[in-house]
PDB file of C-alpha atoms in Angstrom:
ATOM      1  CA  UNK A   1      -5.852  -4.078  17.304  1.00  0.00           C
ATOM      2  CA  UNK A   2      -3.203  -1.729  17.290  1.00  0.00           C
ATOM      3  CA  UNK A   3      -4.226   1.413  15.147  1.00  0.00           C
ATOM      4  CA  UNK A   4      -2.175   4.003  13.482  1.00  0.00           C
ATOM      5  CA  UNK A   5      -3.322   6.896  11.758  1.00  0.00           C
ATOM      6  CA  UNK A   6      -1.314   8.848   9.179  1.00  0.00           C
ATOM      7  CA  UNK A   7      -2.192  11.535   6.372  1.00  0.00           C
ATOM      8  CA  UNK A   8      -3.094   9.823   3.294  1.00  0.00           C
ATOM      9  CA  UNK A   9      -0.839  11.919   1.221  1.00  0.00           C
ATOM     10  CA  UNK A  10       1.601  14.965   1.202  1.00  0.00           C
ATOM     11  CA  UNK A  11       3.383  16.917  -1.405  1.00  0.00           C
ATOM     12  CA  UNK A  12       6.550  18.559  -1.160  1.00  0.00           C
ATOM     13  CA  UNK A  13       9.557  20.205  -2.974  1.00  0.00           C
ATOM     14  CA  UNK A  14      13.048  19.298  -3.410  1.00  0.00           C
ATOM     15  CA  UNK A  15      15.440  20.634  -0.650  1.00  0.00           C
ATOM     16  CA  UNK A  16      12.316  20.962   1.871  1.00  0.00           C
ATOM     17  CA  UNK A  17      11.962  19.207   5.105  1.00  0.00           C
ATOM     18  CA  UNK A  18       8.859  16.814   5.416  1.00  0.00           C
ATOM     19  CA  UNK A  19       7.576  15.943   8.504  1.00  0.00           C
ATOM     20  CA  UNK A  20       5.009  13.137   8.921  1.00  0.00           C
ATOM     21  CA  UNK A  21       3.119  12.370  11.903  1.00  0.00           C
ATOM     22  CA  UNK A  22       1.462   9.228  13.160  1.00  0.00           C
ATOM     23  CA  UNK A  23      -0.873   8.947  15.720  1.00  0.00           C
ATOM     24  CA  UNK A  24      -0.884   5.657  18.067  1.00  0.00           C
ATOM     25  CA  UNK A  25      -3.191   6.608  21.015  1.00  0.00           C
ATOM     26  CA  UNK A  26      -2.961   2.861  22.253  1.00  0.00           C
ATOM     27  CA  UNK A  27       0.576   2.034  21.853  1.00  0.00           C
ATOM     28  CA  UNK A  28       1.756  -0.596  24.384  1.00  0.00           C
ATOM     29  CA  UNK A  29       4.146   0.283  27.175  1.00  0.00           C
ATOM     30  CA  UNK A  30       7.147  -1.787  26.014  1.00  0.00           C
ATOM     31  CA  UNK A  31       6.460  -0.991  22.178  1.00  0.00           C
ATOM     32  CA  UNK A  32       8.810   0.396  19.853  1.00  0.00           C
ATOM     33  CA  UNK A  33       7.800   2.836  16.823  1.00  0.00           C
ATOM     34  CA  UNK A  34       8.872   1.845  13.571  1.00  0.00           C
ATOM     35  CA  UNK A  35       8.924   3.556  10.186  1.00  0.00           C
ATOM     36  CA  UNK A  36       9.310   2.017   6.761  1.00  0.00           C
ATOM     37  CA  UNK A  37       9.755   3.354   3.220  1.00  0.00           C
ATOM     38  CA  UNK A  38       8.095   1.527   0.269  1.00  0.00           C
ATOM     39  CA  UNK A  39       8.640   2.260  -3.253  1.00  0.00           C
ATOM     40  CA  UNK A  40       6.010   0.937  -6.019  1.00  0.00           C
ATOM     41  CA  UNK A  41       6.356  -2.914  -6.213  1.00  0.00           C
ATOM     42  CA  UNK A  42       9.277  -3.412  -3.875  1.00  0.00           C
ATOM     43  CA  UNK A  43       9.243  -4.457  -0.313  1.00  0.00           C
ATOM     44  CA  UNK A  44       9.253  -1.941   2.479  1.00  0.00           C
ATOM     45  CA  UNK A  45      12.369  -0.868   3.678  1.00  0.00           C
ATOM     46  CA  UNK A  46      13.245  -0.128   7.494  1.00  0.00           C
ATOM     47  CA  UNK A  47      14.055   3.653   8.005  1.00  0.00           C
ATOM     48  CA  UNK A  48      14.005   4.262  11.919  1.00  0.00           C
ATOM     49  CA  UNK A  49      12.827   2.994  15.130  1.00  0.00           C
ATOM     50  CA  UNK A  50      12.538   4.681  18.634  1.00  0.00           C
ATOM     51  CA  UNK A  51      10.851   4.210  21.908  1.00  0.00           C
ATOM     52  CA  UNK A  52      11.057   7.696  23.396  1.00  0.00           C
ATOM     53  CA  UNK A  53      12.214  11.445  22.750  1.00  0.00           C
ATOM     54  CA  UNK A  54      14.567  11.549  19.654  1.00  0.00           C
ATOM     55  CA  UNK A  55      16.330   9.409  17.479  1.00  0.00           C
ATOM     56  CA  UNK A  56      18.453  10.260  14.571  1.00  0.00           C
ATOM     57  CA  UNK A  57      20.237   8.239  11.787  1.00  0.00           C
ATOM     58  CA  UNK A  58      21.857   9.242   8.367  1.00  0.00           C
ATOM     59  CA  UNK A  59      18.398   9.068   6.648  1.00  0.00           C
ATOM     60  CA  UNK A  60      15.904  10.703   9.152  1.00  0.00           C
ATOM     61  CA  UNK A  61      14.945  11.884  12.610  1.00  0.00           C
ATOM     62  CA  UNK A  62      12.125  10.401  14.726  1.00  0.00           C
ATOM     63  CA  UNK A  63      10.550  12.653  17.459  1.00  0.00           C
ATOM     64  CA  UNK A  64       8.482  10.847  20.158  1.00  0.00           C
ATOM     65  CA  UNK A  65       6.691  12.921  22.820  1.00  0.00           C
ATOM     66  CA  UNK A  66       6.538  11.967  26.455  1.00  0.00           C
ATOM     67  CA  UNK A  67       3.177  10.560  26.175  1.00  0.00           C
ATOM     68  CA  UNK A  68       4.069   8.483  23.206  1.00  0.00           C
ATOM     69  CA  UNK A  69       0.591   8.668  21.708  1.00  0.00           C
ATOM     70  CA  UNK A  70       2.058  10.077  18.472  1.00  0.00           C
ATOM     71  CA  UNK A  71       5.288  10.134  16.401  1.00  0.00           C
ATOM     72  CA  UNK A  72       6.828  12.269  13.860  1.00  0.00           C
ATOM     73  CA  UNK A  73       9.052  11.229  10.936  1.00  0.00           C
ATOM     74  CA  UNK A  74      11.405  13.984   9.802  1.00  0.00           C
ATOM     75  CA  UNK A  75      12.994  13.760   6.447  1.00  0.00           C
ATOM     76  CA  UNK A  76      15.605  16.501   5.907  1.00  0.00           C
ATOM     77  CA  UNK A  77      16.153  18.155   2.461  1.00  0.00           C
ATOM     78  CA  UNK A  78      13.986  15.690   0.473  1.00  0.00           C
ATOM     79  CA  UNK A  79      14.812  14.891  -3.209  1.00  0.00           C
ATOM     80  CA  UNK A  80      12.809  13.466  -5.972  1.00  0.00           C
ATOM     81  CA  UNK A  81      14.120   9.877  -4.942  1.00  0.00           C
ATOM     82  CA  UNK A  82      12.187  10.320  -1.533  1.00  0.00           C
ATOM     83  CA  UNK A  83       8.846   9.955  -3.351  1.00  0.00           C
ATOM     84  CA  UNK A  84       7.263   6.885  -1.627  1.00  0.00           C
ATOM     85  CA  UNK A  85       4.898   5.442   0.798  1.00  0.00           C
ATOM     86  CA  UNK A  86       5.801   5.822   4.319  1.00  0.00           C
ATOM     87  CA  UNK A  87       4.122   3.540   7.047  1.00  0.00           C
ATOM     88  CA  UNK A  88       4.625   4.002  10.680  1.00  0.00           C
ATOM     89  CA  UNK A  89       4.208   0.696  12.699  1.00  0.00           C
ATOM     90  CA  UNK A  90       3.625  -0.099  16.247  1.00  0.00           C
ATOM     91  CA  UNK A  91       2.991  -3.537  17.788  1.00  0.00           C
ATOM     92  CA  UNK A  92      -0.556  -4.875  18.820  1.00  0.00           C
ATOM     93  CA  UNK A  93      -1.525  -3.600  22.280  1.00  0.00           C
ATOM     94  CA  UNK A  94      -3.608  -6.493  22.822  1.00  0.00           C
ATOM     95  CA  UNK A  95      -1.078  -8.958  23.817  1.00  0.00           C
ATOM     96  CA  UNK A  96      -3.413 -11.737  23.516  1.00  0.00           C
ATOM     97  CA  UNK A  97      -3.083 -11.239  20.095  1.00  0.00           C
ATOM     98  CA  UNK A  98       0.468 -12.437  20.200  1.00  0.00           C
ATOM     99  CA  UNK A  99       3.120 -10.833  18.145  1.00  0.00           C
ATOM    100  CA  UNK A 100       1.130  -9.869  15.279  1.00  0.00           C
ATOM    101  CA  UNK A 101       1.971  -6.867  13.404  1.00  0.00           C
ATOM    102  CA  UNK A 102      -0.304  -4.457  11.877  1.00  0.00           C
ATOM    103  CA  UNK A 103       0.653  -1.792   9.331  1.00  0.00           C
ATOM    104  CA  UNK A 104      -1.398   1.210   8.953  1.00  0.00           C
ATOM    105  CA  UNK A 105      -2.501   2.840   5.660  1.00  0.00           C
ATOM    106  CA  UNK A 106       0.830   4.717   5.029  1.00  0.00           C
ATOM    107  CA  UNK A 107       1.545   8.227   3.815  1.00  0.00           C
ATOM    108  CA  UNK A 108       2.170   8.904   0.109  1.00  0.00           C
ATOM    109  CA  UNK A 109       4.858  11.521  -0.233  1.00  0.00           C
ATOM    110  CA  UNK A 110       5.367  13.158  -3.795  1.00  0.00           C
ATOM    111  CA  UNK A 111       8.239  15.342  -4.006  1.00  0.00           C
ATOM    112  CA  UNK A 112       8.305  17.804  -6.715  1.00  0.00           C
ATOM    113  CA  UNK A 113      11.071  19.440  -8.863  1.00  0.00           C
TER     114      UNK A 113
ATOM    115  CA  UNK B   1      24.969 -10.151   1.579  1.00  0.00           C
ATOM    116  CA  UNK B   2      22.178  -9.952   4.236  1.00  0.00           C
ATOM    117  CA  UNK B   3      19.016 -10.596   2.300  1.00  0.00           C
ATOM    118  CA  UNK B   4      15.607 -12.314   2.242  1.00  0.00           C
ATOM    119  CA  UNK B   5      14.883 -14.127  -1.020  1.00  0.00           C
ATOM    120  CA  UNK B   6      11.432 -15.415  -2.581  1.00  0.00           C
ATOM    121  CA  UNK B   7      10.338 -17.645  -5.310  1.00  0.00           C
ATOM    122  CA  UNK B   8       8.975 -17.250  -7.928  1.00  0.00           C
ATOM    123  CA  UNK B   9       8.878 -13.676  -8.394  1.00  0.00           C
ATOM    124  CA  UNK B  10       6.131 -13.886 -10.848  1.00  0.00           C
ATOM    125  CA  UNK B  11       3.423 -16.641 -11.045  1.00  0.00           C
ATOM    126  CA  UNK B  12       0.218 -16.996 -13.087  1.00  0.00           C
ATOM    127  CA  UNK B  13      -1.893 -20.289 -11.976  1.00  0.00           C
ATOM    128  CA  UNK B  14      -5.395 -21.389 -12.329  1.00  0.00           C
ATOM    129  CA  UNK B  15      -8.052 -21.850  -9.414  1.00  0.00           C
ATOM    130  CA  UNK B  16      -7.429 -24.843  -7.370  1.00  0.00           C
ATOM    131  CA  UNK B  17      -3.760 -25.621  -8.303  1.00  0.00           C
ATOM    132  CA  UNK B  18      -1.869 -25.989  -5.217  1.00  0.00           C
ATOM    133  CA  UNK B  19       1.074 -23.814  -5.183  1.00  0.00           C
ATOM    134  CA  UNK B  20       4.212 -23.022  -2.701  1.00  0.00           C
ATOM    135  CA  UNK B  21       5.819 -19.717  -2.494  1.00  0.00           C
ATOM    136  CA  UNK B  22       9.455 -20.144  -0.859  1.00  0.00           C
ATOM    137  CA  UNK B  23      11.146 -17.672   1.348  1.00  0.00           C
ATOM    138  CA  UNK B  24      14.686 -17.810   2.732  1.00  0.00           C
ATOM    139  CA  UNK B  25      16.635 -15.380   4.952  1.00  0.00           C
ATOM    140  CA  UNK B  26      20.507 -15.806   5.575  1.00  0.00           C
ATOM    141  CA  UNK B  27      20.375 -13.377   8.741  1.00  0.00           C
ATOM    142  CA  UNK B  28      19.664 -16.252  11.375  1.00  0.00           C
ATOM    143  CA  UNK B  29      16.571 -14.413  12.210  1.00  0.00           C
ATOM    144  CA  UNK B  30      13.940 -15.768  14.224  1.00  0.00           C
ATOM    145  CA  UNK B  31      10.722 -14.006  13.380  1.00  0.00           C
ATOM    146  CA  UNK B  32       9.493 -14.523   9.880  1.00  0.00           C
ATOM    147  CA  UNK B  33       6.538 -13.247   8.260  1.00  0.00           C
ATOM    148  CA  UNK B  34       4.286 -13.022   5.248  1.00  0.00           C
ATOM    149  CA  UNK B  35       2.301 -10.332   3.875  1.00  0.00           C
ATOM    150  CA  UNK B  36       0.195  -9.601   1.042  1.00  0.00           C
ATOM    151  CA  UNK B  37      -0.526  -6.133  -0.355  1.00  0.00           C
ATOM    152  CA  UNK B  38      -3.613  -5.062  -2.346  1.00  0.00           C
ATOM    153  CA  UNK B  39      -4.414  -1.777  -3.845  1.00  0.00           C
ATOM    154  CA  UNK B  40      -6.428   0.421  -1.242  1.00  0.00           C
ATOM    155  CA  UNK B  41      -5.793  -2.324   1.485  1.00  0.00           C
ATOM    156  CA  UNK B  42      -2.034  -1.851   2.379  1.00  0.00           C
ATOM    157  CA  UNK B  43      -0.064  -4.578   3.964  1.00  0.00           C
ATOM    158  CA  UNK B  44      -1.794  -7.310   5.747  1.00  0.00           C
ATOM    159  CA  UNK B  45      -0.012  -9.722   7.532  1.00  0.00           C
ATOM    160  CA  UNK B  46      -1.200 -13.531   6.626  1.00  0.00           C
ATOM    161  CA  UNK B  47       1.211 -15.665   9.020  1.00  0.00           C
ATOM    162  CA  UNK B  48       4.064 -15.160  11.363  1.00  0.00           C
ATOM    163  CA  UNK B  49       6.702 -17.412  12.981  1.00  0.00           C
ATOM    164  CA  UNK B  50       8.532 -16.671  15.947  1.00  0.00           C
ATOM    165  CA  UNK B  51      10.891 -19.354  15.495  1.00  0.00           C
ATOM    166  CA  UNK B  52      11.312 -23.203  14.262  1.00  0.00           C
ATOM    167  CA  UNK B  53       8.035 -25.142  14.661  1.00  0.00           C
ATOM    168  CA  UNK B  54       6.086 -21.920  16.026  1.00  0.00           C
ATOM    169  CA  UNK B  55       3.783 -20.078  13.783  1.00  0.00           C
ATOM    170  CA  UNK B  56       0.980 -18.053  14.220  1.00  0.00           C
ATOM    171  CA  UNK B  57      -1.945 -16.278  12.387  1.00  0.00           C
ATOM    172  CA  UNK B  58      -1.872 -12.731  11.290  1.00  0.00           C
ATOM    173  CA  UNK B  59      -4.819 -10.704  10.043  1.00  0.00           C
ATOM    174  CA  UNK B  60      -5.642 -12.534   6.862  1.00  0.00           C
ATOM    175  CA  UNK B  61      -4.649 -16.277   7.306  1.00  0.00           C
ATOM    176  CA  UNK B  62      -7.653 -17.837   5.653  1.00  0.00           C
ATOM    177  CA  UNK B  63      -6.784 -19.883   2.508  1.00  0.00           C
ATOM    178  CA  UNK B  64      -3.165 -20.206   3.453  1.00  0.00           C
ATOM    179  CA  UNK B  65      -0.607 -22.653   5.286  1.00  0.00           C
ATOM    180  CA  UNK B  66       2.811 -22.078   6.354  1.00  0.00           C
ATOM    181  CA  UNK B  67       5.518 -24.073   7.893  1.00  0.00           C
ATOM    182  CA  UNK B  68       8.871 -23.310   9.641  1.00  0.00           C
ATOM    183  CA  UNK B  69      10.960 -26.759   9.722  1.00  0.00           C
ATOM    184  CA  UNK B  70      14.160 -24.761   9.541  1.00  0.00           C
ATOM    185  CA  UNK B  71      15.041 -21.355  10.655  1.00  0.00           C
ATOM    186  CA  UNK B  72      16.035 -19.721   7.674  1.00  0.00           C
ATOM    187  CA  UNK B  73      13.011 -20.978   5.622  1.00  0.00           C
ATOM    188  CA  UNK B  74       9.311 -20.223   5.513  1.00  0.00           C
ATOM    189  CA  UNK B  75       7.260 -21.327   2.887  1.00  0.00           C
ATOM    190  CA  UNK B  76       3.831 -20.008   2.132  1.00  0.00           C
ATOM    191  CA  UNK B  77       1.360 -22.656   0.636  1.00  0.00           C
ATOM    192  CA  UNK B  78      -1.876 -22.369  -1.126  1.00  0.00           C
ATOM    193  CA  UNK B  79      -3.630 -25.342  -1.068  1.00  0.00           C
ATOM    194  CA  UNK B  80      -6.529 -24.355  -3.276  1.00  0.00           C
ATOM    195  CA  UNK B  81      -5.747 -20.876  -4.817  1.00  0.00           C
ATOM    196  CA  UNK B  82      -8.736 -18.644  -5.838  1.00  0.00           C
ATOM    197  CA  UNK B  83      -8.902 -15.485  -7.761  1.00  0.00           C
ATOM    198  CA  UNK B  84      -9.191 -13.375  -4.527  1.00  0.00           C
ATOM    199  CA  UNK B  85      -5.614 -14.378  -3.636  1.00  0.00           C
ATOM    200  CA  UNK B  86      -4.498 -12.553  -6.376  1.00  0.00           C
ATOM    201  CA  UNK B  87      -1.944 -10.269  -4.849  1.00  0.00           C
ATOM    202  CA  UNK B  88       1.491  -9.086  -4.131  1.00  0.00           C
ATOM    203  CA  UNK B  89       3.201 -11.188  -1.357  1.00  0.00           C
ATOM    204  CA  UNK B  90       5.989 -10.187   0.670  1.00  0.00           C
ATOM    205  CA  UNK B  91       8.023 -12.296   3.101  1.00  0.00           C
ATOM    206  CA  UNK B  92       9.939 -10.608   6.051  1.00  0.00           C
ATOM    207  CA  UNK B  93      12.317 -11.456   8.751  1.00  0.00           C
ATOM    208  CA  UNK B  94      13.660  -9.758  11.780  1.00  0.00           C
ATOM    209  CA  UNK B  95      15.598 -10.621  14.899  1.00  0.00           C
ATOM    210  CA  UNK B  96      12.315 -11.427  17.089  1.00  0.00           C
ATOM    211  CA  UNK B  97      12.297 -11.109  20.714  1.00  0.00           C
ATOM    212  CA  UNK B  98      15.357  -9.065  22.167  1.00  0.00           C
ATOM    213  CA  UNK B  99      15.260  -8.747  25.938  1.00  0.00           C
ATOM    214  CA  UNK B 100      11.564  -9.202  25.998  1.00  0.00           C
ATOM    215  CA  UNK B 101      10.867  -6.643  23.281  1.00  0.00           C
ATOM    216  CA  UNK B 102       9.866  -7.482  19.481  1.00  0.00           C
ATOM    217  CA  UNK B 103      12.083  -6.014  16.924  1.00  0.00           C
ATOM    218  CA  UNK B 104      10.118  -4.349  14.419  1.00  0.00           C
ATOM    219  CA  UNK B 105      13.060  -3.706  12.218  1.00  0.00           C
ATOM    220  CA  UNK B 106      12.094  -6.197   9.418  1.00  0.00           C
ATOM    221  CA  UNK B 107      13.902  -6.837   6.206  1.00  0.00           C
ATOM    222  CA  UNK B 108      11.484  -7.696   3.415  1.00  0.00           C
ATOM    223  CA  UNK B 109      11.967  -9.677   0.221  1.00  0.00           C
ATOM    224  CA  UNK B 110      11.609  -8.544  -3.357  1.00  0.00           C
ATOM    225  CA  UNK B 111       7.982  -9.873  -3.337  1.00  0.00           C
ATOM    226  CA  UNK B 112       6.024 -12.372  -5.548  1.00  0.00           C
ATOM    227  CA  UNK B 113       3.298 -11.292  -7.930  1.00  0.00           C
ATOM    228  CA  UNK B 114       0.804 -13.836  -7.913  1.00  0.00           C
ATOM    229  CA  UNK B 115      -2.067 -14.036 -10.326  1.00  0.00           C
ATOM    230  CA  UNK B 116      -4.963 -16.735 -10.040  1.00  0.00           C
ATOM    231  CA  UNK B 117      -7.468 -17.230 -12.818  1.00  0.00           C
TER     232      UNK B 117
END
């Protein structure tokens, strides 16, 4: 099964940059890396997706090194409303498993005033 | 507005009474999926569907059924619910395969909180 490893939790303060690293040592060659944000009792919300190097959108940046065995989600200048759980998602490297998707445990980010 | 809808949002039922949770998307997405979320266990995929009449098991399919007769709808069926199926359920959809790559950009519904007593 595809395995992702993220820190369980992180604390930060308003206005700071938050970086969350996800390890995915067995990522398949043609798989994208996707990050989601989830607030309590709501469905996850897509944040950003990338394949290699760097991707940036209005919400976050995603850094992927050349070996693609990890990725880092960067949230610039966080606010209290960024307090949420963040998940990184990659596909299953065992293609016999079909197109099943397995979420990791997520990182709980707490932004303090 | 592009969205995934689920009904009902809340449901309390008793053991053994068959129920269906509906899911519908208006984005013409090919890939649809059901997840359950439990404290400490994160999001676990129950079933997914690559397209009409094509469904497959996720990580926790036991006790659930699905069907995909139309592209927009993907109902989750619990033939004989048990208390261990008490959970928060999410339906999601995405484009599916694009140039041979599976898109992981999923749109999630608002969730259905199910309690089985």
